[in-house]
CSV table of C-alpha atoms in Angstrom, one decimal:
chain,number,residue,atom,x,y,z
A,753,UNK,CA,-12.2,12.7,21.0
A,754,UNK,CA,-15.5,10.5,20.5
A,755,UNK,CA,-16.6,13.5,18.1
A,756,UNK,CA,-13.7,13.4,16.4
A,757,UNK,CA,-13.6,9.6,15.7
A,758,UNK,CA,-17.8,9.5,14.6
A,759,UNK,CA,-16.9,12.7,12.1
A,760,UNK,CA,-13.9,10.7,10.8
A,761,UNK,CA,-16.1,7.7,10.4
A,762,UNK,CA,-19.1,9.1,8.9
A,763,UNK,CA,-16.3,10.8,6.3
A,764,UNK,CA,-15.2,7.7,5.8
A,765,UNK,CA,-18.1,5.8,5.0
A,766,UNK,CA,-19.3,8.8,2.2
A,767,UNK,CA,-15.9,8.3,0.9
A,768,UNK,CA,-16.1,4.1,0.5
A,769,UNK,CA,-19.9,4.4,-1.1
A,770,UNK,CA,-18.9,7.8,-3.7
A,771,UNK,CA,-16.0,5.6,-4.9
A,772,UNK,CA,-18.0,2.2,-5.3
A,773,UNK,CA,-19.6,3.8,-7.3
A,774,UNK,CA,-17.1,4.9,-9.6
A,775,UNK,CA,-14.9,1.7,-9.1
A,776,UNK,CA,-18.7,0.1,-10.5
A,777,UNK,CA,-19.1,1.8,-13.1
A,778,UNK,CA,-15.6,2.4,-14.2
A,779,UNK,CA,-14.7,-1.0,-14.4
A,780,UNK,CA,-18.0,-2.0,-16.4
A,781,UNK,CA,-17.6,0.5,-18.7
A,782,UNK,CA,-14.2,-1.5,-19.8
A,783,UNK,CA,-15.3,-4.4,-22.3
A,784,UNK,CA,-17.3,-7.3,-22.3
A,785,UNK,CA,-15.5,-10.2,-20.4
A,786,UNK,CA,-17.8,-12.3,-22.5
A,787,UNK,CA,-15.8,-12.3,-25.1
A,788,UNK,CA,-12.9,-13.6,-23.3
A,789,UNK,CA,-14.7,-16.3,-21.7
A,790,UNK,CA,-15.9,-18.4,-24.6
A,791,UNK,CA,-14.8,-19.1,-28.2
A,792,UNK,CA,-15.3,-16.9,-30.6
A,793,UNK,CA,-17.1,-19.5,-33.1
A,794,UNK,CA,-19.4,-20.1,-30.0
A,795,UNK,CA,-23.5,-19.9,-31.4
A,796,UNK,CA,-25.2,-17.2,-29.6
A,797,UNK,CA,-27.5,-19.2,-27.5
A,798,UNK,CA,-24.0,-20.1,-25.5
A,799,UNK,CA,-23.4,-16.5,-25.9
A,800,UNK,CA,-27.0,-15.4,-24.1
A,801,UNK,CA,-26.9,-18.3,-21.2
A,802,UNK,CA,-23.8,-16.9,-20.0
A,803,UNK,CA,-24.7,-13.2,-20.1
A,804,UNK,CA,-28.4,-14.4,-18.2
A,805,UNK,CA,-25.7,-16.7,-15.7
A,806,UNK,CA,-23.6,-13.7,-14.9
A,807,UNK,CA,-26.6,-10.9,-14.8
A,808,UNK,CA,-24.9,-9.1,-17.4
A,809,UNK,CA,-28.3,-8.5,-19.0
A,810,UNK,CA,-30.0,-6.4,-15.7
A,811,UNK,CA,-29.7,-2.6,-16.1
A,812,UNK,CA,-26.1,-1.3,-15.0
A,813,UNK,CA,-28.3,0.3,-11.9
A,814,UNK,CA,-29.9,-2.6,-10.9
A,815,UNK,CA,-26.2,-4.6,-11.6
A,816,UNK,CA,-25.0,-2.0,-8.5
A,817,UNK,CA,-27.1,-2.0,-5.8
A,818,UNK,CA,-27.5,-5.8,-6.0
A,819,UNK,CA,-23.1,-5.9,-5.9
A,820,UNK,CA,-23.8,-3.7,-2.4
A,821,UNK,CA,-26.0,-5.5,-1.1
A,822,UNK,CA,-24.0,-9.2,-1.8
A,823,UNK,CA,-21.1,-7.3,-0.9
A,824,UNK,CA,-22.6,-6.3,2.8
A,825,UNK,CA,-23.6,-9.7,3.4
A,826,UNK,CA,-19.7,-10.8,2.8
A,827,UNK,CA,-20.3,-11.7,-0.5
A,828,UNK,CA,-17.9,-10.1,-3.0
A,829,UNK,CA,-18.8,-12.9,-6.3
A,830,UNK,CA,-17.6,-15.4,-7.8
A,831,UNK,CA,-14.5,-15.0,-10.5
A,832,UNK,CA,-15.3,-15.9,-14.0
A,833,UNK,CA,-11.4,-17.6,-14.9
A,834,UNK,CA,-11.3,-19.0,-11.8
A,835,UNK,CA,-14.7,-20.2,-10.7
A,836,UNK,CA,-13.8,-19.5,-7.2
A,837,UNK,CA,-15.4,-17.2,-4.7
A,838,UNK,CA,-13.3,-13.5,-4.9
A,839,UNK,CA,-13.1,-13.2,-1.5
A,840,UNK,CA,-11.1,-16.0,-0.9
A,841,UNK,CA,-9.0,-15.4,-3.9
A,842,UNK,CA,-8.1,-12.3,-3.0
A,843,UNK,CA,-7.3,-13.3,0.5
A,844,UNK,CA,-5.4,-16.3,-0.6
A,845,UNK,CA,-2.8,-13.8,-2.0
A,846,UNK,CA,-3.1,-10.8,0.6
A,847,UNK,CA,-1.4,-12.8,3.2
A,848,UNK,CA,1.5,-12.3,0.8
A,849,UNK,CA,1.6,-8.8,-0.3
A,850,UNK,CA,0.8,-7.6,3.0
A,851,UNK,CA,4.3,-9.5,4.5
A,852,UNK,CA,5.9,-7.9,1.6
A,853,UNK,CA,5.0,-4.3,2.4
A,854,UNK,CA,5.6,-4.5,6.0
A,855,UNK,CA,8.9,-5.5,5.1
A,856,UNK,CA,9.7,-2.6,2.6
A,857,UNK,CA,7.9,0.0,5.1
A,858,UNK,CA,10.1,-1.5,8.1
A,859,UNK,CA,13.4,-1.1,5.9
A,860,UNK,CA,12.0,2.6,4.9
A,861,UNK,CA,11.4,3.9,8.4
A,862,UNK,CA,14.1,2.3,10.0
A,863,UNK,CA,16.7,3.6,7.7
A,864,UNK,CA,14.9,6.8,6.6
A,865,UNK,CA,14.0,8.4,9.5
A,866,UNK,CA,17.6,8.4,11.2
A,867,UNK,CA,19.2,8.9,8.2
A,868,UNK,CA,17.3,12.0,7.4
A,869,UNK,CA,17.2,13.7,11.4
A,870,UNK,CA,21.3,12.8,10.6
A,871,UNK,CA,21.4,14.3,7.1
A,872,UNK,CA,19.0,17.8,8.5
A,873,UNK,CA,21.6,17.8,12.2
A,874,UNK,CA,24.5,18.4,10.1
A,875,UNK,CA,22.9,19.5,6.7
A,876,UNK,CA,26.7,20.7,5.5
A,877,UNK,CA,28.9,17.4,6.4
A,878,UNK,CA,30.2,14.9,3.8
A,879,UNK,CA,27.6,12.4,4.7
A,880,UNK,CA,24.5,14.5,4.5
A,881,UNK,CA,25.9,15.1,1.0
A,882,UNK,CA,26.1,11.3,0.5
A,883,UNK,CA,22.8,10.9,2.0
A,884,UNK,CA,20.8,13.0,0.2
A,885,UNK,CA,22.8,11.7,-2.9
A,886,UNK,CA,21.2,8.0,-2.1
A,887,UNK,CA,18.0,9.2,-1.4
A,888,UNK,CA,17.7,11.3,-5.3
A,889,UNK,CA,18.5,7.7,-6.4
A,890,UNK,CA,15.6,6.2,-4.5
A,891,UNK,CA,13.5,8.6,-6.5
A,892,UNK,CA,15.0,8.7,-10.2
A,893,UNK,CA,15.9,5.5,-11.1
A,894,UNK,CA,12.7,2.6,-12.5
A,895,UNK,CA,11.4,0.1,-9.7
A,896,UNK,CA,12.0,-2.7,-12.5
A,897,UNK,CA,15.7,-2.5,-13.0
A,898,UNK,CA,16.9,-2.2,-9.7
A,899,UNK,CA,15.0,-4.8,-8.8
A,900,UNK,CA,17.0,-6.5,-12.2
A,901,UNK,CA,20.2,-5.4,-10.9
A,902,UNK,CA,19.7,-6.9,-7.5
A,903,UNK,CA,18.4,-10.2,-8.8
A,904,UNK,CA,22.0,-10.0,-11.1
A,905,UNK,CA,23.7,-9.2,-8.2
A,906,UNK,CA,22.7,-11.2,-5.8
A,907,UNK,CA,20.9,-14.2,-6.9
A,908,UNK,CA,23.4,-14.8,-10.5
A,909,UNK,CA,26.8,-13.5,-9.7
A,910,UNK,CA,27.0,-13.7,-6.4
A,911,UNK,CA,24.1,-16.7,-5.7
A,912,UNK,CA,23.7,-15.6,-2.3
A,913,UNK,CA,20.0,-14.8,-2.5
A,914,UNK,CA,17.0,-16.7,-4.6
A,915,UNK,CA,16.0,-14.8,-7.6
A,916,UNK,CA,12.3,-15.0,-7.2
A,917,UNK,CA,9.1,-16.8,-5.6
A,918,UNK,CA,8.2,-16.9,-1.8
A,919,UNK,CA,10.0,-19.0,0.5
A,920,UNK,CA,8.0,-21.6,2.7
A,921,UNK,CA,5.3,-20.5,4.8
A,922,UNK,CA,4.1,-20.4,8.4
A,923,UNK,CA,0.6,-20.7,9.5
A,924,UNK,CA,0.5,-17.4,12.0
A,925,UNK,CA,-3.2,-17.0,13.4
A,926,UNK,CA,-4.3,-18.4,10.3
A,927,UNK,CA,-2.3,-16.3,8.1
A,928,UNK,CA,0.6,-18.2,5.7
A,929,UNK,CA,3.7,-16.1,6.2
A,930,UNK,CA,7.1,-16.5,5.0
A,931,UNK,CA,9.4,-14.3,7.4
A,932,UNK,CA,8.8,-17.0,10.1
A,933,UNK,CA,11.9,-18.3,9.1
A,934,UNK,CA,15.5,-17.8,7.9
A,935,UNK,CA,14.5,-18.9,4.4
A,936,UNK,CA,12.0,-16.9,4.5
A,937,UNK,CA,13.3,-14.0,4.7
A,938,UNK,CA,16.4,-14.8,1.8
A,939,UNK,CA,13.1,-15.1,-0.3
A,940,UNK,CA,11.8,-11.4,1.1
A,941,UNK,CA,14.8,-9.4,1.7
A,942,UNK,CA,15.5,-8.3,-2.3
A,943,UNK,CA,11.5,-7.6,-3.4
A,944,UNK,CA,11.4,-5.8,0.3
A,945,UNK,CA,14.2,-3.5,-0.6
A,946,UNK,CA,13.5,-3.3,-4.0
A,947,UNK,CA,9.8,-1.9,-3.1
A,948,UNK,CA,11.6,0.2,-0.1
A,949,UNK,CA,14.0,2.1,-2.7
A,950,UNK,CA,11.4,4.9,-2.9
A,951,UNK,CA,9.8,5.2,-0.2
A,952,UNK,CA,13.4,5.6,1.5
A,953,UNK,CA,14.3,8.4,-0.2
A,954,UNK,CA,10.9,10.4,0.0
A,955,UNK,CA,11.4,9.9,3.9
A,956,UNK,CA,14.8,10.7,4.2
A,957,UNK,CA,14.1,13.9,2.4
A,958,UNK,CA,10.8,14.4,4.3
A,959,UNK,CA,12.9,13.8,7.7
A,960,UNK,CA,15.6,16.4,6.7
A,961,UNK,CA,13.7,19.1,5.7
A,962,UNK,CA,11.7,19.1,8.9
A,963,UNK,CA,14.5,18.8,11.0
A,964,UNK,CA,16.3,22.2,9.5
A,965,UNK,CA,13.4,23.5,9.9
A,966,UNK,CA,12.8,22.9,13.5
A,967,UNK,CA,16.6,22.9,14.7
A,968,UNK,CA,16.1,26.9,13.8
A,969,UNK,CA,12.6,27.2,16.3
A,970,UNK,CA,13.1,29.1,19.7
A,971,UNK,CA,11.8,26.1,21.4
A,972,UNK,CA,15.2,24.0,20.6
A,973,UNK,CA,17.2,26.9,21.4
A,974,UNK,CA,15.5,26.9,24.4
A,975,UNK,CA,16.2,23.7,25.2
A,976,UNK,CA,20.1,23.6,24.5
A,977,UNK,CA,20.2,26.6,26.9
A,978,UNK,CA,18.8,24.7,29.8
A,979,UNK,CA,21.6,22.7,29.3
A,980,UNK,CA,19.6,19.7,27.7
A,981,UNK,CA,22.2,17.1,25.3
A,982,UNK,CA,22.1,17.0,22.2
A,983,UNK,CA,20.1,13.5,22.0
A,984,UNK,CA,17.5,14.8,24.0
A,985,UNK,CA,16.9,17.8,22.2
A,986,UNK,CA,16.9,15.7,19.0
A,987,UNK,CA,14.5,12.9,20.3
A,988,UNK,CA,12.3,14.7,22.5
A,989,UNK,CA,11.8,17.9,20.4
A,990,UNK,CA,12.8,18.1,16.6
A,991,UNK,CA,11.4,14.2,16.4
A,992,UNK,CA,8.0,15.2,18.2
A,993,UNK,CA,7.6,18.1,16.3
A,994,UNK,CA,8.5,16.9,12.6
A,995,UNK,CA,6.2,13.4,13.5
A,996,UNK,CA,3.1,14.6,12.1
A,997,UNK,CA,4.2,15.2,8.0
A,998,UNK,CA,6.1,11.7,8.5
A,999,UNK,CA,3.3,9.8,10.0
A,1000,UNK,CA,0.8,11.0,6.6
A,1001,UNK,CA,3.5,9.9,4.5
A,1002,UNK,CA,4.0,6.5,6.3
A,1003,UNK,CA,-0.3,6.2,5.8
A,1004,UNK,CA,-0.3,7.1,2.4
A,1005,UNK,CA,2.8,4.8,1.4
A,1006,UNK,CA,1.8,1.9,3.1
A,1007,UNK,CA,-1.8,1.8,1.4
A,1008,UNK,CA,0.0,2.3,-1.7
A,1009,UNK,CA,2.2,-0.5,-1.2
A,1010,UNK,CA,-0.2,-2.9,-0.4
A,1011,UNK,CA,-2.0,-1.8,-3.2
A,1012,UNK,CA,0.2,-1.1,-6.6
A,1013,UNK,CA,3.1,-3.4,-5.3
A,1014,UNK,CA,2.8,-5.1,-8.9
A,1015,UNK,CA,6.2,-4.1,-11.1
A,1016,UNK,CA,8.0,-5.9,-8.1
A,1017,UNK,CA,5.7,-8.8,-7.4
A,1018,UNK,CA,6.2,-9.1,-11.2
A,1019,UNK,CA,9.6,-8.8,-11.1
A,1020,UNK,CA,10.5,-11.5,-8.7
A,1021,UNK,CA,7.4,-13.5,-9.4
A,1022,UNK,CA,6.0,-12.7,-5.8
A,1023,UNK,CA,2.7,-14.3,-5.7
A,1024,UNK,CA,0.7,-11.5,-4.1
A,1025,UNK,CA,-2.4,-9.0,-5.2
A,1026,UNK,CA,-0.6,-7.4,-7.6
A,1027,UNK,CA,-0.2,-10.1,-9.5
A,1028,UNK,CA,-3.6,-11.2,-9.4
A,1029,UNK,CA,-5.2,-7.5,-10.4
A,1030,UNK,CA,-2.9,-7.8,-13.5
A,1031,UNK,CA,-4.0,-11.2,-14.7
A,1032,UNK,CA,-7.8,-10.1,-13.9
A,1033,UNK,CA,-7.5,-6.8,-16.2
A,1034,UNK,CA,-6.0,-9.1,-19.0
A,1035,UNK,CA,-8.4,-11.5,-19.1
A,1036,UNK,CA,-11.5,-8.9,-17.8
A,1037,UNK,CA,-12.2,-11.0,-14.5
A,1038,UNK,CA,-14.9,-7.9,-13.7
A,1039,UNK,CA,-15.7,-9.4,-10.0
A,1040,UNK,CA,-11.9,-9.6,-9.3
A,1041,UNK,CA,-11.1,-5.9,-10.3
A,1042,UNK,CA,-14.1,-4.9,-8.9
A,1043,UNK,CA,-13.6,-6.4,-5.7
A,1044,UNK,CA,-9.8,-5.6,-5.3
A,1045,UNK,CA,-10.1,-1.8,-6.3
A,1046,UNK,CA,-12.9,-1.6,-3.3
A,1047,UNK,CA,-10.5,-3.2,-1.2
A,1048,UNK,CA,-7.9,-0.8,-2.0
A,1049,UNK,CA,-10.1,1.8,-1.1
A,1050,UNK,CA,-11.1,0.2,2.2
A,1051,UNK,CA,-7.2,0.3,2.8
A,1052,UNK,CA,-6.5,3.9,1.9
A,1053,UNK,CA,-10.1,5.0,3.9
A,1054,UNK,CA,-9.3,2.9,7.0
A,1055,UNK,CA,-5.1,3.8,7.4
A,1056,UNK,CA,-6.4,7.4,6.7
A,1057,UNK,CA,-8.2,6.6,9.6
A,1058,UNK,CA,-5.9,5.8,11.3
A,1059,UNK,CA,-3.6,8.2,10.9
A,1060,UNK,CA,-6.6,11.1,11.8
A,1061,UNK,CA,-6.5,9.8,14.7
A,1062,UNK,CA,-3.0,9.4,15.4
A,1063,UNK,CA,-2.6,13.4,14.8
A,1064,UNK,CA,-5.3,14.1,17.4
A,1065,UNK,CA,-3.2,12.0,19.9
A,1066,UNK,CA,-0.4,14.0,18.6
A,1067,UNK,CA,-1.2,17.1,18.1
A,1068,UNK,CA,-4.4,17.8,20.3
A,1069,UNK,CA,-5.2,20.8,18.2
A,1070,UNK,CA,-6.3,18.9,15.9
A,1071,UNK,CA,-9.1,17.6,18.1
A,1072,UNK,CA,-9.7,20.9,19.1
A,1073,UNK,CA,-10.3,22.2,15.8
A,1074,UNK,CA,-12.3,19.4,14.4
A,1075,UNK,CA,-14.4,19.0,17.4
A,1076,UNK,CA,-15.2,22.6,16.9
């Protein structure tokens, strides 16, 4: 297992430094944030001081590797709209999205999962049909107009839910969060859903298609004839043995959420990272992007991570094979 975790690492770390570099020089490549920052009519001596201020006059090279090194020393740079440190920015709205994306991933897997081992059990019944039904919608139809219906719904005709904005906040271990509270969570339940839509339907057809597929293995045939109830042979085999597809797709959609959560944080006027990324590309805030698009990498390298390592606890193949 401890070779398994350092190769995982040491992949890891190759991955985070191959796509700095690209992030880097992708997102310089785009512009001169320059000429947002001052007036146009501005003489050119203005024009130089701030390009010497902001190092925008070093070699793109040179522009890198002094980025890394701030960057391992916990400095990330300092935003050019909003004169504070990017760090702190960004983690003054991460509290936020993070919440958010819990929430949508709880509502996902709680509903998905048994809705899907219910829909592949009895693939045939009436309410597989309706299941599967629900779950094409969570697929087809835009992120920004359910989310518009739900805020017609239930925030203008109905006025049982706010239409927008974050409800009050909690200090938790440092960490502002709204679901603390009853509020709260009238405030989260609507985005939470909104952003859940999809990612219930991928796992309810993800969960169904694994459980035909095992329900027709020797090993739950076996089981039924040693006289095992149906519940067991459900929870103990066919969930077991469909866990590992379920658990890549609960990696991979949680780092997405928490990364491109932005149509719904638009949409109800969440104020998380999405927001933030959007207002920084319109306005070319280069050490915002910059730092936010090697976050998200962090986030997809280290629940990747993560989810390696659940497989070798599940699967101890896997260990086997790496390991080898």
């Amino acid at each position: 297992m401890i070779g398994f975790l350092i190769q995982r690492i040491l992949q890891a770390l190759l991955v985070i430094i191959a796509m700095s570099i690209i992030v880097f020089l992708g997102v310089y490549a785009i512009g001169n944030p320059i000429d947002v920052m001052i007036d146009p009519a501005s003489d050119q001596a203005l024009r130089e001081a701030l390009i010497h201020r902001y190092g925008l006059d070093r070699p793109l090279i040179e522009q890198y590797f002094i980025f890394m090194n701030n960057m391992l020393h916990g400095d990330l740079g300092e935003s050019f709209i909003y004169r504070l440190p990017v760090l702190s920015l960004i983690w003054s709205r991460f509290p936020a999205t993070l919440e958010l994306a819990l929430t949508a991933m709880m509502i996902a897997t709680c509903l998905g999962i048994p809705l899907g081992l219910w829909a592949g059990y009895k693939p045939d019944s009436l309410s597989a049909r309706a299941i599967m039904a629900f779950s094409v919608l969570g697929f087809s139809v835009p992120t920004f107009w359910v989310g518009l219906l739900l805020i017609m719904m239930f925030a203008v005709e109905l006025g049982w839910l706010p239409s927008g904005g974050r409800g009050p906040v909690t200090n938790v271990l440092g960490m502002p969060l709204s679901i603390t509270s009853l509020e709260g969570w009238s405030y989260i339940i609507l985005p939470a859903f909104n952003l859940a839509l999809f990612k219930l339907g991928l796992l309810i057809r993800l969960t169904r298609a694994g459980t035909i597929e095992v329900m027709s293995s020797d090993y739950v045939r076996f089981a039924r004839a040693q006289g095992l109830s149906e519940s067991k042979v459900v929870g103990l085999h066919v969930l077991k043995n469909i866990s590992i597809p379920i658990v890549t797709v609960f990696g991979l959609e949680l780092g997405s959420t928490l990364a491109f959560a932005v149509v719904t944080e638009t949409v109800f006027n969440w104020p998380g990272m999405g927001k933030l990324i959007i207002d920084s590309i319109t306005v070319l805030d280069r050490p915002v992007m910059v730092a936010y698009l090697i976050l998200v990498v962090f986030l997809f390298v280290v629940i990747n991570l993560v989810v390696d390592l659940i497989y070798g606890q599940l699967d101890p193949r896997i260990r086997v094979k790496a390991a080898s």
